[in-house]
């Protein structure tokens, strides 16, 4: 019946639809809906089950029900006190009558006339005049111009979709907009190959849309959603696989796998490598020996020893005459890596530079020195520095690393995709070292592209990694070095605080050191999707205040006699470094800090990690904090404090305590909070549906396998032009973000 009137293209803007006036379009935009496809993929949050029609006689207060009846009377009145328009109708069926009341819907008395047959769904309540439906969903079944059969009912008498709403745009409205579209879905070609639909037992597109929006049963709704999610996951995997194929066509400097050299280096280490480390080293060295760029993610629990794995690769590259760039997210961490490398390299065999915004250091032939930035830039440019360690400072235009063969990015999630890409593109500037080209220029296939090793201590379950970092190969360190004792982790109730302080004092008396982490401050502004500079500043100030208050309390009262230091994001880099150095050298007993210590800091003598307001942190972050202790032979402890009485909060904190590894914890976090909170929707940049199905490992694996199969059968998807087109659209949208 509606066919022909609307035959919109999925990509056409919603304003082209009848009923969508500019105002509505604007509201739709608030929901992120701009095209017909967006609208169709605006999926119900849940469904209300109005599928059973109740006889009016059987209605009970407090229950949700649907009835069908004739309008016996309607009247609209303005209440004098609240100046609100109230519309009241009396509805009658063969068994009795009931009132239905709506507020501020003045037009209702036009569309609901005496004698009309209507269906009403909603919650039944009771007032002094009897039972009533308050603000129910309703639908005219037989009116002046309408004649509807049961199957046409949109808002009542079935599983009714409830959508995410926005001001001025109700689920009711959305149903109106979406239903005619769903009806025409049969006219749209399905982008999925028929064989894929068969192989994966999926619903075809039109049925999937119909069942997701207006399902016959909840079971069918699930199937519809599964199909739509599969399509997104498939596009993601196709995109990853194509990116990998493209990288593998680029040329890279091959670093020969000199086994004798590797063995000698490993033998010089003060410890044997773990099996996991050996395996990762092997995977990496094999990759960088190839004349095509490596793209690998090294994931490993905090303390699993990623640095040394990276160092071996960097060392081998230096022996072959190449340079390595090693980028870390904070100055503290960059300096620590620099010092670690200095220790690890056999005397006089390699040189390294440290470049941050506040520091320039160089060592070569066993000699260390602080130097001018200008000098350092010259050393790097002349290829004298084998390994260049630094922060974002490495991304500056004038930093030229002419013989760059390997890029190592530590705590890679702290960097944007562009920053990583920019560092890689830097490797291609070697020919024009004097006039570096724009770092974001597309990679030139004729030049050498450096190998990339990304490192992360955020353990991400394999299937998740496959989706988010599906263009990278994965090496996992799932084993801690021998001799580490598990960290004793305890949830400390507010009443046990004094005991916890006594315990800390005891540890300090034994010569150990303690971290106290202050809670993350939640501010409206700073959490908005686009936190502005002011919001971030406000957040920083609030955190500084919290940590200062805690510092005052601990240094002047609780631990007056101990040496207490403070660390937060507003300190100048030099001050931060000096506090960290004093703590590392044992000149401070206690370090009160904001989450700046989260990443990578290594102080083996610290044995207690006390976390205040723990419910404010993500599980992965708590896990990171805990990893700051237990780095040497001493038994270490993690004390988790919370005032929260929420069950979920406690459940989450318990998970940290019980987890045997970061990977196990990640799985749990994913289950408890769902992928959205686990990753932060913003961070992942994934489409909603794919996001929502990330916990479904089987679906992800199936999508990956299907993508591999399709590309294998038709390298450029030429056999499936619709899918190819869909992928191109998907990729161009993903790039816009
Ligand atoms: P992360 O993976 O968190 O970056 P690090 O590389 O900082 O961990 O290593 C943590 C600590 O473990 C360092 O002090 C390092 O020297 C030490 N370490 C690394 N590998 C081993 C090993 N195989 N045996 C013993 N200690 C090790
Ligand atoms: Mg590290």
XYZ file of C-alpha atoms in Angstrom, residues 91-699:
609
model
C -13.310 2.877 26.763
C -15.747 0.022 26.697
C -15.692 -3.588 25.623
C -18.208 -6.382 26.143
C -17.007 -6.913 29.710
C -16.802 -3.436 31.170
C -15.270 0.017 30.882
C -12.097 1.775 31.952
C -10.662 5.287 31.777
C -7.572 6.338 29.859
C -5.887 9.633 30.671
C -3.295 11.654 28.737
C -1.573 14.879 29.647
C -0.755 17.759 27.354
C -1.923 16.075 24.188
C -4.520 18.634 23.049
C -4.840 17.087 19.592
C -5.900 13.777 20.996
C -9.549 14.775 21.192
C -9.476 15.154 17.413
C -8.062 11.756 16.681
C -9.999 9.923 19.378
C -13.672 10.326 18.695
C -16.660 8.736 20.264
C -17.489 5.455 18.544
C -13.936 4.761 17.345
C -12.478 1.364 18.053
C -9.116 1.740 19.763
C -6.427 -0.367 21.335
C -4.666 0.883 24.430
C -1.564 -0.524 26.113
C 0.151 0.484 29.283
C 0.228 0.244 33.004
C -3.051 0.095 34.893
C -3.365 2.213 38.013
C -6.033 2.943 40.552
C -7.362 6.280 41.825
C -10.438 7.224 43.873
C -12.610 6.868 40.762
C -11.414 3.394 39.880
C -8.998 1.799 37.403
C -7.316 3.831 34.697
C -4.581 3.772 32.092
C -2.323 6.710 32.673
C -0.634 7.995 29.544
C -0.899 4.708 27.659
C 0.141 3.872 24.112
C -2.902 3.922 21.904
C -3.947 3.223 18.397
C -7.108 3.827 16.442
C -8.221 0.548 14.913
C -11.406 1.756 13.309
C -12.059 5.447 12.937
C -13.401 7.792 10.320
C -10.727 6.877 7.793
C -8.905 3.926 9.289
C -9.580 0.286 9.191
C -6.825 -1.838 10.630
C -6.450 -5.537 11.052
C -4.553 -6.940 14.011
C -1.387 -7.411 12.008
C -1.213 -3.698 11.251
C -1.176 -2.635 14.842
C 1.871 -0.577 15.463
C 1.864 0.718 18.999
C -0.288 -1.819 20.781
C -1.405 -5.414 20.789
C 2.014 -6.862 19.933
C 5.673 -6.744 20.843
C 6.091 -3.010 20.673
C 9.552 -1.557 20.135
C 10.801 0.978 22.636
C 13.562 3.103 21.132
C 16.268 5.253 22.594
C 14.513 8.620 22.604
C 15.452 12.254 22.627
C 13.548 15.408 23.547
C 10.587 15.824 21.240
C 11.046 12.459 19.589
C 9.193 9.627 21.247
C 9.198 5.921 20.531
C 5.728 6.451 19.132
C 7.064 8.877 16.559
C 9.951 6.640 15.696
C 7.576 3.738 15.130
C 5.611 5.907 12.711
C 8.765 6.748 10.819
C 10.302 3.317 10.814
C 7.373 1.090 10.032
C 6.720 2.189 6.452
C 10.426 1.912 5.765
C 10.605 -1.605 7.091
C 7.701 -2.509 4.839
C 9.620 -1.492 1.751
C 12.747 -3.310 2.863
C 11.929 -6.189 0.536
C 12.771 -3.894 -2.375
C 16.295 -3.322 -1.203
C 18.992 -5.591 -2.411
C 20.713 -7.516 0.346
C 24.426 -6.660 0.489
C 25.335 -10.043 1.959
C 26.131 -12.766 -0.579
C 23.443 -15.443 -0.675
C 26.034 -18.082 0.215
C 27.026 -16.125 3.322
C 23.413 -15.979 4.454
C 23.105 -19.695 3.931
C 26.430 -20.621 5.509
C 25.856 -18.532 8.605
C 22.123 -19.233 8.820
C 21.196 -15.564 8.835
C 17.924 -13.840 8.112
C 17.817 -11.953 4.822
C 17.923 -8.175 5.200
C 14.208 -7.431 4.886
C 13.204 -10.065 7.400
C 15.969 -9.026 9.747
C 14.730 -5.440 9.763
C 11.117 -6.476 10.136
C 11.925 -8.787 13.021
C 14.215 -6.395 14.799
C 11.724 -3.549 14.757
C 8.366 -5.293 14.844
C 9.095 -8.857 15.884
C 6.629 -11.681 15.986
C 8.484 -13.196 18.944
C 11.451 -12.145 21.070
C 13.342 -15.088 19.639
C 12.902 -13.729 16.124
C 13.926 -10.261 17.284
C 17.204 -11.748 18.438
C 17.757 -13.423 15.103
C 17.139 -10.144 13.327
C 19.668 -8.382 15.471
C 22.180 -11.165 15.020
C 21.996 -10.786 11.278
C 22.453 -6.990 11.419
C 25.357 -7.325 13.829
C 26.957 -9.984 11.670
C 26.898 -7.627 8.724
C 28.750 -4.942 10.674
C 31.257 -7.384 12.057
C 31.835 -8.778 8.588
C 32.505 -5.299 7.214
C 34.938 -4.630 10.046
C 36.799 -7.852 9.340
C 36.857 -7.303 5.595
C 38.270 -3.882 6.235
C 40.966 -5.235 8.600
C 41.945 -8.009 6.244
C 42.231 -5.620 3.333
C 44.359 -3.255 5.401
C 46.683 -6.127 6.272
C 46.934 -7.165 2.660
C 47.846 -3.608 1.757
C 50.533 -3.342 4.424
C 52.036 -6.592 3.294
C 52.586 -5.040 -0.126
C 54.700 -2.212 1.285
C 58.456 -2.556 1.509
C 60.214 -2.525 4.866
C 63.838 -2.677 5.979
C 64.546 -6.318 6.702
C 66.405 -6.823 9.972
C 68.341 -10.075 9.604
C 67.676 -12.598 12.344
C 71.169 -12.997 13.747
C 70.632 -15.844 16.201
C 74.085 -15.663 17.741
C 73.575 -11.995 18.492
C 70.172 -12.677 20.070
C 71.527 -15.509 22.210
C 74.357 -13.385 23.440
C 72.019 -10.567 24.389
C 69.616 -12.889 26.188
C 72.504 -14.518 28.043
C 73.591 -11.107 29.278
C 70.231 -10.456 30.951
C 70.049 -10.767 34.730
C 67.142 -13.209 34.370
C 66.006 -15.997 32.065
C 63.180 -15.072 29.719
C 59.791 -16.590 30.382
C 58.429 -18.956 27.757
C 55.854 -16.370 26.773
C 58.622 -13.804 26.275
C 60.643 -16.243 24.161
C 57.682 -16.957 21.970
C 56.892 -13.249 21.510
C 60.545 -12.430 20.738
C 60.591 -15.188 18.165
C 57.383 -13.971 16.511
C 58.667 -10.410 16.365
C 62.143 -11.242 15.084
C 60.707 -13.400 12.349
C 58.394 -10.589 11.317
C 61.039 -7.878 11.150
C 63.331 -10.146 9.158
C 60.860 -9.896 6.302
C 61.009 -7.141 3.696
C 57.425 -6.129 4.517
C 56.349 -4.124 7.542
C 55.359 -5.919 10.702
C 52.149 -4.727 12.346
C 51.998 -6.459 15.688
C 50.391 -5.887 19.054
C 52.242 -7.197 22.104
C 49.751 -7.615 24.892
C 50.809 -8.597 28.350
C 49.823 -8.158 31.946
C 51.489 -5.445 33.901
C 54.898 -6.754 34.896
C 54.959 -9.485 32.299
C 58.149 -7.989 30.888
C 57.228 -6.368 27.612
C 60.074 -3.860 27.701
C 62.813 -6.417 27.393
C 61.036 -8.110 24.500
C 60.923 -4.781 22.680
C 64.527 -4.075 23.631
C 65.745 -7.275 21.989
C 64.133 -6.287 18.710
C 65.537 -2.759 18.961
C 68.973 -4.109 19.765
C 68.990 -6.412 16.769
C 67.887 -3.535 14.532
C 70.742 -1.411 15.857
C 73.264 -4.174 15.169
C 72.047 -4.177 11.585
C 72.610 -0.433 11.352
C 68.992 0.694 11.761
C 67.288 3.074 14.156
C 64.331 2.443 16.445
C 61.819 4.959 17.763
C 60.354 4.033 21.158
C 57.387 6.179 22.129
C 55.793 6.259 25.589
C 52.781 8.270 26.772
C 54.415 10.045 29.729
C 57.775 11.577 30.507
C 58.155 9.381 33.568
C 57.751 6.314 31.466
C 59.980 7.501 28.631
C 62.783 8.212 31.070
C 62.303 4.852 32.734
C 62.574 3.072 29.382
C 65.673 5.050 28.530
C 67.330 4.027 31.787
C 66.234 0.404 31.372
C 67.737 0.237 27.895
C 70.928 1.760 29.184
C 71.166 -1.044 31.715
C 70.141 -3.817 29.337
C 72.530 -3.102 26.498
C 75.822 -4.860 26.829
C 78.480 -2.267 27.552
C 79.174 0.036 24.644
C 77.135 -1.833 22.062
C 74.333 0.596 21.343
C 73.489 4.245 21.785
C 70.217 5.757 22.860
C 68.625 9.186 22.992
C 65.923 10.468 25.321
C 63.762 13.208 23.934
C 60.840 14.678 25.849
C 59.565 18.219 26.011
C 61.679 18.879 29.098
C 64.674 16.649 28.612
C 67.380 15.724 26.133
C 69.798 12.959 27.017
C 72.153 10.775 25.101
C 74.317 7.816 25.889
C 76.788 6.083 23.727
C 79.595 3.670 24.417
C 78.532 3.395 28.037
C 78.801 7.151 28.601
C 75.667 9.031 29.555
C 75.199 12.744 29.211
C 72.622 15.472 29.235
C 72.875 17.447 26.100
C 71.220 20.323 24.314
C 68.160 19.576 22.281
C 69.897 20.891 19.225
C 72.817 18.542 19.681
C 70.466 15.651 20.284
C 68.467 16.385 17.146
C 71.742 16.387 15.234
C 72.750 13.016 16.731
C 69.406 11.546 15.783
C 69.478 13.035 12.320
C 72.983 11.762 11.691
C 71.894 8.274 12.693
C 74.167 8.272 15.756
C 71.314 7.420 18.105
C 70.347 3.781 17.584
C 67.296 4.045 19.733
C 65.310 7.210 20.196
C 63.107 7.079 23.273
C 60.578 9.808 23.841
C 57.086 11.087 24.346
C 54.876 12.876 21.852
C 57.933 15.056 21.381
C 59.051 12.477 18.817
C 56.158 13.523 16.627
C 57.443 17.055 16.151
C 58.104 18.002 12.574
C 61.794 18.675 12.936
C 62.589 15.279 14.435
C 64.111 13.311 11.584
C 65.063 9.683 12.099
C 66.730 8.791 8.828
C 67.325 5.081 9.354
C 64.109 4.249 11.151
C 63.325 0.543 10.864
C 61.264 -0.142 13.945
C 58.603 1.860 15.734
C 57.692 0.740 19.253
C 54.669 2.315 20.900
C 54.219 1.589 24.601
C 50.772 1.768 26.195
C 49.484 2.210 22.690
C 45.883 2.940 23.689
C 47.138 6.238 25.071
C 47.914 7.376 21.559
C 45.541 8.128 18.748
C 45.604 6.161 15.548
C 46.937 9.235 13.759
C 49.826 9.603 16.165
C 50.929 6.044 15.556
C 50.520 6.527 11.836
C 52.454 9.747 11.957
C 55.403 8.054 13.627
C 55.395 5.350 10.980
C 55.176 7.871 8.160
C 58.200 9.536 9.741
C 60.198 6.501 8.751
C 59.473 7.360 5.188
C 61.014 10.799 5.508
C 64.519 9.442 5.535
C 65.194 10.361 1.944
C 64.233 13.953 2.622
C 65.619 14.177 6.119
C 66.324 17.857 5.711
C 62.785 18.721 4.649
C 60.435 16.327 6.376
C 57.208 15.959 4.503
C 53.846 16.155 6.187
C 53.697 13.290 8.692
C 50.141 12.464 7.744
C 50.821 12.053 4.065
C 49.697 8.674 2.771
C 52.373 6.028 2.863
C 54.435 5.930 -0.282
C 54.714 2.354 -1.527
C 58.098 3.027 -3.135
C 59.738 3.880 0.141
C 60.581 1.711 3.091
C 58.009 1.630 5.857
C 59.226 0.788 9.374
C 57.951 -2.176 11.354
C 55.431 -1.428 14.089
C 55.332 -3.007 17.517
C 52.433 -1.749 19.632
C 52.426 -2.672 23.292
C 49.552 -2.715 25.728
C 49.045 -3.808 29.302
C 45.301 -3.552 28.933
C 44.455 -7.151 28.481
C 41.835 -7.446 25.819
C 40.138 -10.770 25.206
C 41.276 -12.312 21.945
C 37.982 -11.974 20.124
C 37.748 -8.326 21.116
C 41.272 -7.718 19.921
C 40.337 -9.406 16.682
C 37.640 -6.813 16.181
C 39.383 -3.703 17.384
C 42.928 -4.478 16.324
C 42.092 -6.993 13.638
C 44.652 -5.420 11.347
C 47.443 -6.300 13.770
C 49.016 -9.642 14.557
C 48.882 -10.532 18.192
C 51.594 -11.711 20.603
C 50.478 -12.362 24.139
C 52.536 -12.530 27.330
C 50.211 -14.545 29.504
C 52.805 -15.555 32.040
C 54.564 -13.567 34.745
C 58.293 -13.972 35.432
C 59.058 -16.687 37.955
C 59.285 -15.951 41.611
C 56.623 -13.283 41.651
C 54.174 -13.909 44.422
C 50.541 -13.155 43.760
C 49.568 -9.795 45.188
C 47.276 -10.131 48.184
C 44.281 -8.020 47.358
C 41.672 -6.972 49.915
C 38.489 -4.975 49.870
C 38.731 -2.652 52.877
C 35.478 -1.485 54.468
C 35.343 2.145 55.690
C 35.380 0.844 59.278
C 38.702 -0.909 58.689
C 40.565 2.154 57.545
C 42.533 2.530 60.796
C 43.656 -1.057 60.551
C 44.807 -0.451 57.010
C 46.866 2.530 58.177
C 48.469 0.435 60.923
C 49.321 -2.160 58.317
C 50.933 0.445 56.081
C 53.009 1.732 58.977
C 54.230 -1.797 59.651
C 55.312 -2.266 56.015
C 57.197 1.026 56.071
C 58.925 -0.035 59.274
C 60.198 -3.045 57.337
C 61.690 -0.726 54.784
C 58.953 -1.030 52.171
C 57.166 1.752 50.289
C 53.530 2.582 49.662
C 51.369 4.110 46.932
C 48.104 5.833 47.833
C 45.914 6.523 44.801
C 43.228 9.183 45.110
C 39.897 8.722 43.447
C 39.182 9.957 40.012
C 36.870 12.943 40.220
C 33.822 12.747 38.034
C 32.756 16.077 36.591
C 29.845 16.504 34.212
C 31.770 18.661 31.850
C 34.837 16.544 31.527
C 32.803 13.471 30.734
C 30.891 14.973 27.877
C 31.629 13.307 24.548
C 33.657 16.311 23.537
C 35.286 17.504 26.709
C 36.419 21.011 26.122
C 39.601 22.446 27.434
C 37.741 24.070 30.307
C 36.166 20.773 31.309
C 39.518 19.058 31.318
C 41.026 21.833 33.305
C 38.217 21.673 35.837
C 38.786 17.947 36.147
C 42.462 18.430 36.659
C 41.841 21.059 39.333
C 39.375 18.840 41.144
C 41.826 15.969 41.102
C 44.624 18.142 42.315
C 42.390 19.307 45.132
C 41.495 15.755 46.125
C 45.086 14.626 46.111
C 46.211 17.727 48.002
C 43.613 17.175 50.719
C 44.646 13.549 51.056
C 48.300 14.540 51.102
C 47.697 17.064 53.887
C 45.827 14.498 55.918
C 48.422 11.772 55.516
C 51.546 13.894 55.830
C 50.371 16.114 58.696
C 48.214 13.735 60.695
C 48.123 10.027 59.968
C 51.750 9.530 58.947
C 53.276 12.684 60.411
C 56.498 10.858 61.185
C 56.933 9.320 57.716
C 58.254 10.804 54.487
C 55.268 11.492 52.251
C 55.358 12.800 48.680
C 52.689 13.914 46.257
C 52.267 13.463 42.531
C 49.623 14.909 40.232
C 49.118 16.119 36.704
C 49.536 19.799 37.465
C 53.091 19.538 38.716
C 55.719 20.690 36.295
C 57.535 17.904 34.482
C 60.691 18.597 36.486
C 58.861 18.417 39.815
C 57.135 15.213 38.773
C 60.443 13.705 37.797
C 62.047 14.717 41.050
C 59.220 13.291 43.180
C 59.312 10.059 41.192
C 63.080 9.871 41.488
C 62.950 10.379 45.254
C 60.326 7.678 45.576
C 62.295 5.321 43.333
C 65.462 5.922 45.392
C 63.661 5.179 48.643
C 63.775 8.758 49.931
C 59.997 8.762 50.298
C 57.970 6.158 52.184
C 54.600 7.075 50.794
C 53.529 8.484 47.479
C 50.080 10.050 47.304
C 49.082 10.298 43.689
C 46.357 10.710 41.130
C 46.098 8.220 38.332
C 49.265 9.578 36.692
C 51.149 6.626 38.160
C 48.852 4.303 36.312
C 51.189 3.565 33.492
C 54.351 1.590 33.667
C 56.109 3.052 36.717
C 58.544 0.538 38.158
C 59.513 0.769 41.851
C 60.292 -2.774 43.005
C 60.557 -1.826 46.679
C 56.928 -0.653 46.825
C 54.729 -3.330 48.386
C 51.437 -1.627 49.184
C 49.003 -0.120 46.727
C 46.114 1.591 48.475
C 43.312 2.765 46.197
C 40.772 5.247 47.510
C 37.316 5.548 45.943
C 38.020 2.468 43.885
C 34.546 2.334 42.359
C 35.462 5.362 40.261
C 38.051 3.462 38.283
C 37.651 0.979 35.490
C 38.683 -2.596 36.220
C 41.526 -2.460 33.750
C 42.798 0.656 35.468
C 42.564 -0.884 38.934
C 44.465 -3.803 37.593
C 47.132 -1.457 36.296
C 47.431 0.220 39.684
C 47.819 -3.096 41.397
C 50.563 -3.982 38.971
C 52.682 -1.149 40.418
C 53.482 -3.402 43.363
C 54.625 -7.001 43.526
C 57.522 -6.244 41.189
C 60.195 -7.892 43.290
C 60.531 -10.758 45.722
C 58.627 -9.033 48.574
C 55.059 -10.093 49.292
C 52.876 -7.224 48.116
C 49.402 -6.001 48.924
C 46.640 -4.102 47.249
C 44.050 -2.430 49.485
C 40.884 -1.428 47.701
C 38.728 1.129 49.497
C 35.214 2.093 48.634
C 32.270 3.803 50.304
C 29.946 2.600 47.616
C 27.116 0.355 48.650
C 26.107 -0.512 45.109
C 26.037 -4.206 44.365
C 27.520 -3.897 40.912
C 30.371 -1.832 42.285
C 31.184 -4.548 44.805
C 30.783 -7.253 42.223
C 33.243 -5.468 39.960
C 35.758 -4.897 42.736
C 35.493 -8.538 43.766
C 36.373 -9.464 40.195
C 39.664 -7.581 40.535
C 40.426 -9.536 43.677
C 39.599 -12.916 42.236
C 41.123 -12.533 38.782
C 44.171 -14.711 38.203
C 45.282 -12.726 35.202
C 44.467 -9.530 33.427
C 42.928 -11.511 30.611
C 40.573 -13.283 32.948
C 39.621 -9.946 34.468
C 39.017 -8.423 31.080
C 36.622 -11.230 30.214
C 34.732 -10.595 33.443
C 34.641 -6.849 33.006
C 33.264 -7.394 29.562
C 30.515 -9.590 30.963
C 29.638 -7.311 33.876
C 29.704 -3.941 32.185
C 29.216 -4.813 28.554
C 31.598 -3.774 25.820
C 30.433 -0.161 25.787
C 31.688 0.635 29.246
C 34.572 -1.739 28.986
C 36.092 0.125 26.105
C 34.353 3.431 26.242
C 32.246 3.775 23.132
C 34.057 6.852 22.032
C 37.433 5.240 22.165
C 36.600 2.244 20.075
C 34.976 4.103 17.194
C 32.987 0.984 16.433
C 29.450 1.054 15.094
C 26.819 0.478 17.787
C 25.686 -2.921 16.711
C 29.154 -4.321 16.394
C 29.840 -2.778 19.780
C 26.865 -4.480 21.330
C 27.874 -7.858 20.005
C 31.493 -7.706 21.104
C 30.823 -10.018 23.992
C 29.648 -12.590 21.484
C 32.942 -14.257 20.692
C 31.369 -16.848 18.439
C 29.786 -14.290 16.176
